Tab-separated table of C-alpha atoms in Angstrom:
chain	number	residue	atom	x	y	z
V	741	MET	CA	-56.077	-135.627	-7.182
V	742	LYS	CA	-52.833	-137.507	-7.339
V	743	LYS	CA	-51.808	-135.845	-10.633
V	744	LEU	CA	-52.696	-132.429	-9.091
V	745	GLY	CA	-50.508	-133.229	-6.076
V	746	ILE	CA	-47.549	-134.164	-8.322
V	747	ILE	CA	-47.862	-131.028	-10.533
V	748	PHE	CA	-48.124	-128.939	-7.330
V	749	CYS	CA	-45.077	-130.522	-5.732
V	750	LEU	CA	-42.926	-129.936	-8.753
V	751	LEU	CA	-43.963	-126.341	-8.859
V	752	VAL	CA	-43.159	-125.991	-5.092
V	753	SER	CA	-39.814	-127.681	-5.482
V	754	GLY	CA	-38.723	-125.318	-8.156
V	755	TRP	CA	-39.815	-122.316	-6.454
V	756	SER	CA	-38.351	-123.342	-3.098
V	757	CYS	CA	-34.780	-122.803	-4.525
V	758	LEU	CA	-35.578	-119.116	-4.806
V	759	ALA	CA	-35.600	-118.428	-0.978
V	760	GLN	CA	-34.231	-119.681	2.290
V	761	ASP	CA	-37.384	-119.331	4.285
V	762	PHE	CA	-40.268	-121.739	4.451
V	763	GLY	CA	-43.709	-122.101	6.127
V	764	LEU	CA	-47.268	-123.195	6.071
V	765	SER	CA	-50.579	-121.377	5.703
V	766	PHE	CA	-54.339	-122.075	5.580
V	767	SER	CA	-56.122	-119.964	3.074
V	768	TYR	CA	-59.833	-119.891	3.090
V	769	PHE	CA	-61.969	-118.548	0.194
V	770	ILE	CA	-65.467	-117.078	0.704
V	771	PRO	CA	-66.997	-116.669	-2.775
V	772	LYS	CA	-69.671	-114.232	-3.778
V	773	ASN	CA	-72.993	-116.371	-3.964
V	774	GLY	CA	-70.989	-119.556	-3.311
V	775	TYR	CA	-69.803	-122.001	-0.641
V	776	PHE	CA	-67.042	-121.647	1.784
V	777	SER	CA	-63.883	-123.237	0.230
V	778	THR	CA	-60.957	-124.852	2.017
V	779	PRO	CA	-57.281	-125.187	1.398
V	780	VAL	CA	-55.667	-128.586	0.320
V	781	SER	CA	-52.843	-128.468	2.870
V	782	PRO	CA	-49.893	-128.297	2.561
V	783	PHE	CA	-50.246	-127.264	-1.102
V	784	SER	CA	-49.979	-123.650	-0.397
V	785	ILE	CA	-47.113	-121.326	-0.940
V	786	ARG	CA	-46.850	-117.592	-1.446
V	787	GLY	CA	-44.441	-114.775	-1.171
V	788	LEU	CA	-41.824	-116.044	-3.543
V	789	GLY	CA	-40.031	-113.258	-5.542
V	790	PHE	CA	-37.704	-110.454	-4.856
V	791	ASP	CA	-37.263	-106.963	-3.550
V	792	ILE	CA	-37.342	-104.137	-6.076
V	793	THR	CA	-36.466	-101.827	-3.436
V	794	ARG	CA	-36.434	-101.913	0.450
V	795	PHE	CA	-40.143	-100.939	0.355
V	796	LEU	CA	-41.408	-102.516	-2.852
V	797	ALA	CA	-41.372	-106.178	-3.699
V	798	LEU	CA	-42.771	-108.431	-6.667
V	799	GLU	CA	-44.168	-111.778	-5.492
V	800	THR	CA	-45.868	-114.913	-6.659
V	801	GLY	CA	-46.818	-118.320	-5.423
V	802	ALA	CA	-49.615	-120.921	-5.718
V	803	SER	CA	-52.464	-122.434	-3.663
V	804	LEU	CA	-54.557	-125.538	-4.276
V	805	TYR	CA	-58.182	-125.159	-3.143
V	806	ARG	CA	-61.000	-127.617	-2.557
V	807	MET	CA	-63.720	-125.418	-3.910
V	808	SER	CA	-67.137	-126.330	-2.493
V	809	GLY	CA	-69.134	-124.260	-5.025
V	810	LEU	CA	-68.974	-121.299	-7.316
V	811	ASN	CA	-71.505	-119.274	-8.982
V	812	MET	CA	-71.886	-118.372	-12.579
V	813	LYS	CA	-72.550	-115.060	-14.490
V	814	ASP	CA	-73.514	-113.690	-17.716
V	815	LEU	CA	-76.619	-116.144	-17.941
V	816	PRO	CA	-80.059	-115.206	-18.821
V	817	PHE	CA	-81.008	-115.713	-15.098
V	818	GLU	CA	-79.317	-115.138	-11.591
V	819	SER	CA	-78.744	-117.451	-8.714
V	820	LYS	CA	-77.759	-116.809	-5.111
V	821	GLU	CA	-76.587	-120.292	-4.804
V	822	ALA	CA	-73.469	-122.056	-6.292
V	823	LEU	CA	-74.003	-123.449	-9.813
V	824	VAL	CA	-70.726	-125.436	-10.285
V	825	GLY	CA	-68.640	-127.488	-7.880
V	826	PRO	CA	-67.098	-129.114	-6.061
V	827	ASN	CA	-63.668	-129.261	-7.644
V	828	PHE	CA	-60.075	-128.798	-7.099
V	829	THR	CA	-58.713	-125.344	-8.305
V	830	ILE	CA	-55.055	-124.022	-8.684
V	831	PHE	CA	-54.744	-120.430	-7.966
V	832	VAL	CA	-51.564	-118.426	-8.875
V	833	PRO	CA	-51.120	-114.602	-8.055
V	834	VAL	CA	-48.622	-112.283	-9.209
V	835	GLU	CA	-48.503	-109.058	-7.167
V	836	LEU	CA	-46.646	-105.928	-6.326
V	837	VAL	CA	-46.167	-105.502	-2.474
V	838	ILE	CA	-45.510	-102.156	-0.607
V	839	GLN	CA	-43.713	-103.063	2.423
V	840	MET	CA	-43.680	-101.128	5.806
V	841	LYS	CA	-41.328	-102.773	8.236
V	842	ALA	CA	-40.580	-102.189	11.982
V	843	ASP	CA	-38.489	-104.252	14.508
V	844	GLN	CA	-41.194	-106.930	15.221
V	845	LEU	CA	-43.991	-106.037	12.703
V	846	GLU	CA	-44.370	-105.790	8.995
V	847	PHE	CA	-47.435	-104.374	7.152
V	848	ASP	CA	-47.763	-105.064	3.501
V	849	ILE	CA	-50.313	-103.480	0.964
V	850	LYS	CA	-50.480	-105.740	-2.069
V	851	GLY	CA	-52.353	-105.874	-5.418
V	852	GLY	CA	-51.958	-107.587	-8.684
V	853	VAL	CA	-53.378	-110.245	-11.140
V	854	PHE	CA	-54.090	-113.940	-10.734
V	855	GLY	CA	-54.798	-116.901	-12.916
V	856	PHE	CA	-56.802	-120.059	-11.905
V	857	TYR	CA	-58.095	-123.377	-13.336
V	858	GLY	CA	-60.652	-125.812	-11.899
V	859	PHE	CA	-60.042	-129.446	-12.344
V	860	SER	CA	-62.855	-132.039	-12.515
V	861	GLN	CA	-65.357	-129.357	-12.925
V	862	LYS	CA	-68.994	-130.260	-12.252
V	863	ILE	CA	-72.405	-128.616	-12.636
V	864	ASN	CA	-74.508	-128.502	-9.562
V	865	TYR	CA	-77.851	-129.589	-11.359
V	866	GLY	CA	-79.932	-129.165	-8.206
V	867	ASN	CA	-79.186	-125.430	-7.908
V	868	PHE	CA	-79.136	-124.999	-11.704
V	869	ASP	CA	-82.664	-126.659	-12.055
V	870	ARG	CA	-84.013	-124.544	-9.304
V	871	ALA	CA	-82.778	-121.387	-10.861
V	872	LEU	CA	-84.249	-122.358	-14.314
V	873	ARG	CA	-87.545	-123.224	-12.486
V	874	SER	CA	-87.673	-119.626	-10.973
V	875	TYR	CA	-86.695	-118.187	-14.375
V	876	GLU	CA	-89.433	-119.985	-16.242
V	877	SER	CA	-92.039	-119.915	-13.420
V	878	TRP	CA	-92.323	-123.550	-13.930
V	879	ALA	CA	-93.174	-126.335	-11.365
V	880	VAL	CA	-90.525	-128.812	-12.516
V	881	VAL	CA	-87.319	-128.662	-14.732
V	882	ASN	CA	-84.720	-131.186	-15.525
V	883	SER	CA	-81.753	-130.111	-17.453
V	884	ASP	CA	-78.952	-131.852	-19.439
V	885	LEU	CA	-75.833	-129.840	-20.080
V	886	SER	CA	-72.431	-129.947	-21.582
V	887	PHE	CA	-69.578	-127.432	-20.886
V	888	LYS	CA	-66.149	-126.420	-21.852
V	889	ASN	CA	-63.926	-125.711	-18.906
V	890	LYS	CA	-61.344	-122.997	-19.494
V	891	PRO	CA	-58.737	-121.351	-17.331
V	892	GLY	CA	-59.518	-117.904	-16.009
V	893	TRP	CA	-57.919	-114.759	-14.492
V	894	GLY	CA	-58.730	-111.629	-12.563
V	895	TYR	CA	-57.276	-109.070	-10.296
V	896	HIS	CA	-56.985	-108.712	-6.519
V	897	GLY	CA	-55.882	-106.355	-3.678
V	898	GLY	CA	-55.422	-106.770	-0.034
V	899	ALA	CA	-53.123	-106.410	3.015
V	900	GLU	CA	-51.051	-108.671	5.186
V	901	LEU	CA	-49.708	-108.161	8.919
V	902	THR	CA	-46.774	-110.203	10.032
V	903	VAL	CA	-45.783	-110.418	13.819
V	904	TYR	CA	-42.302	-111.718	14.260
V	905	VAL	CA	-41.743	-113.707	17.496
V	906	THR	CA	-38.121	-114.145	16.655
V	907	ASP	CA	-35.940	-113.425	13.618
V	908	GLN	CA	-36.544	-116.882	12.281
V	909	PHE	CA	-40.356	-117.270	13.160
V	910	GLY	CA	-43.315	-115.156	12.476
V	911	ILE	CA	-47.297	-115.259	12.368
V	912	SER	CA	-49.071	-113.611	9.573
V	913	LEU	CA	-52.777	-112.601	8.962
V	914	GLU	CA	-53.761	-111.720	5.297
V	915	GLY	CA	-56.988	-110.720	3.436
V	916	ASN	CA	-57.376	-110.265	-0.264
V	917	TYR	CA	-60.494	-109.431	-2.350
V	918	LEU	CA	-60.495	-111.197	-5.650
V	919	VAL	CA	-62.485	-110.276	-8.766
V	920	GLY	CA	-62.129	-112.975	-11.573
V	921	SER	CA	-63.805	-115.069	-14.004
V	922	SER	CA	-63.251	-117.895	-16.553
V	923	ALA	CA	-65.191	-118.699	-19.736
V	924	PHE	CA	-67.446	-121.721	-19.209
V	925	PRO	CA	-69.751	-121.984	-22.337
V	926	LEU	CA	-72.832	-124.208	-21.817
V	927	LYS	CA	-74.922	-126.182	-24.401
V	928	GLY	CA	-77.767	-128.528	-23.869
V	929	ASN	CA	-81.442	-128.613	-23.125
V	930	TYR	CA	-84.057	-128.663	-20.277
V	931	ILE	CA	-87.504	-130.149	-19.906
V	932	GLY	CA	-90.162	-128.717	-17.693
V	933	GLY	CA	-93.464	-127.049	-17.289
V	934	ASN	CA	-96.533	-126.768	-15.337
V	935	ASP	CA	-99.414	-128.562	-16.598
V	936	ALA	CA	-97.775	-129.807	-19.750
V	937	LEU	CA	-93.958	-130.528	-20.523
V	938	GLU	CA	-91.816	-128.793	-23.099
V	939	THR	CA	-88.243	-128.774	-24.089
V	940	LYS	CA	-85.867	-125.796	-24.522
V	941	ASN	CA	-82.418	-125.713	-25.941
V	942	ILE	CA	-79.515	-124.069	-23.948
V	943	ASP	CA	-76.682	-122.253	-25.736
V	944	TYR	CA	-74.996	-119.921	-23.208
V	945	ALA	CA	-71.871	-119.140	-25.114
V	946	ASP	CA	-71.056	-116.143	-22.914
V	947	ALA	CA	-71.316	-118.108	-19.656
V	948	LYS	CA	-68.604	-117.684	-16.964
V	949	ILE	CA	-67.600	-118.963	-13.643
V	950	ASP	CA	-67.664	-116.168	-11.303
V	951	PHE	CA	-64.377	-116.127	-9.122
V	952	THR	CA	-65.253	-113.202	-6.881
V	953	GLY	CA	-64.855	-113.091	-3.018
V	954	LEU	CA	-62.657	-112.744	-0.013
V	955	GLU	CA	-59.490	-114.780	0.608
V	956	VAL	CA	-58.359	-114.991	4.364
V	957	SER	CA	-55.000	-116.623	5.102
V	958	ILE	CA	-53.425	-117.516	8.436
V	959	GLY	CA	-49.669	-118.445	8.151
V	960	VAL	CA	-46.581	-119.432	10.064
V	961	ILE	CA	-43.334	-118.279	8.493
V	962	MET	CA	-39.774	-119.693	9.428
V	963	THR	CA	-36.304	-119.103	7.752
V	964	THR	CA	-33.165	-120.972	7.842
V	965	GLY	CA	-31.061	-117.881	6.466
V	966	ASN	CA	-29.919	-114.863	8.262
V	967	GLY	CA	-31.985	-111.806	9.007
V	968	ARG	CA	-35.724	-111.086	8.546
V	969	PRO	CA	-37.411	-113.758	6.387
V	970	LYS	CA	-39.553	-113.025	3.560
V	971	ARG	CA	-43.065	-114.031	3.310
V	972	ARG	CA	-43.688	-117.597	2.203
V	973	ARG	CA	-46.669	-119.780	2.904
């Protein structure tokens, strides 16, 4: 965790030179068939970039999440429960933003791609073994697995509403739907059965972590420059 904090602080320090505004947000991720995940505050910054025109901008940023649990896909079976986690995940979006501005309001429509990487990845053996028990119709299962953790990517779309209390202070509410995955090949074996035990090997080369779900952010935006601040959280 200490190394993650150092890396993130270096990224934020470099990006912070690009704008005069600053702020803090709390972003929450509700994954498909996973567990509610929370931000690692204050390691979240968004809205860094530049205006292409008055109504169109290109933005990026980063967030550090404490992922409680994510599901997997492209397995021989399905699970409604998280199969990996908990871990720390760095999330970096790059997006085009359509900006619609009024005196005290700004409404943005955004979409783009993102990359992510989960550190200290773990398999949730309790849920994984229960999924195997259902798949095999066995009474007991005990698995022993190894994996290769790789970075992933996906695409997202959403909207943001910002209400400006003053020219230097605003409050934002944002929602994005994310669809992404990362390769997570599994190898190993599991032992189980009903009356008699047997061993089966596992080689799920196409297994992936499913990074699909809804991201909701609440932010406070401030600026030290002149005029309306750009979003940065």
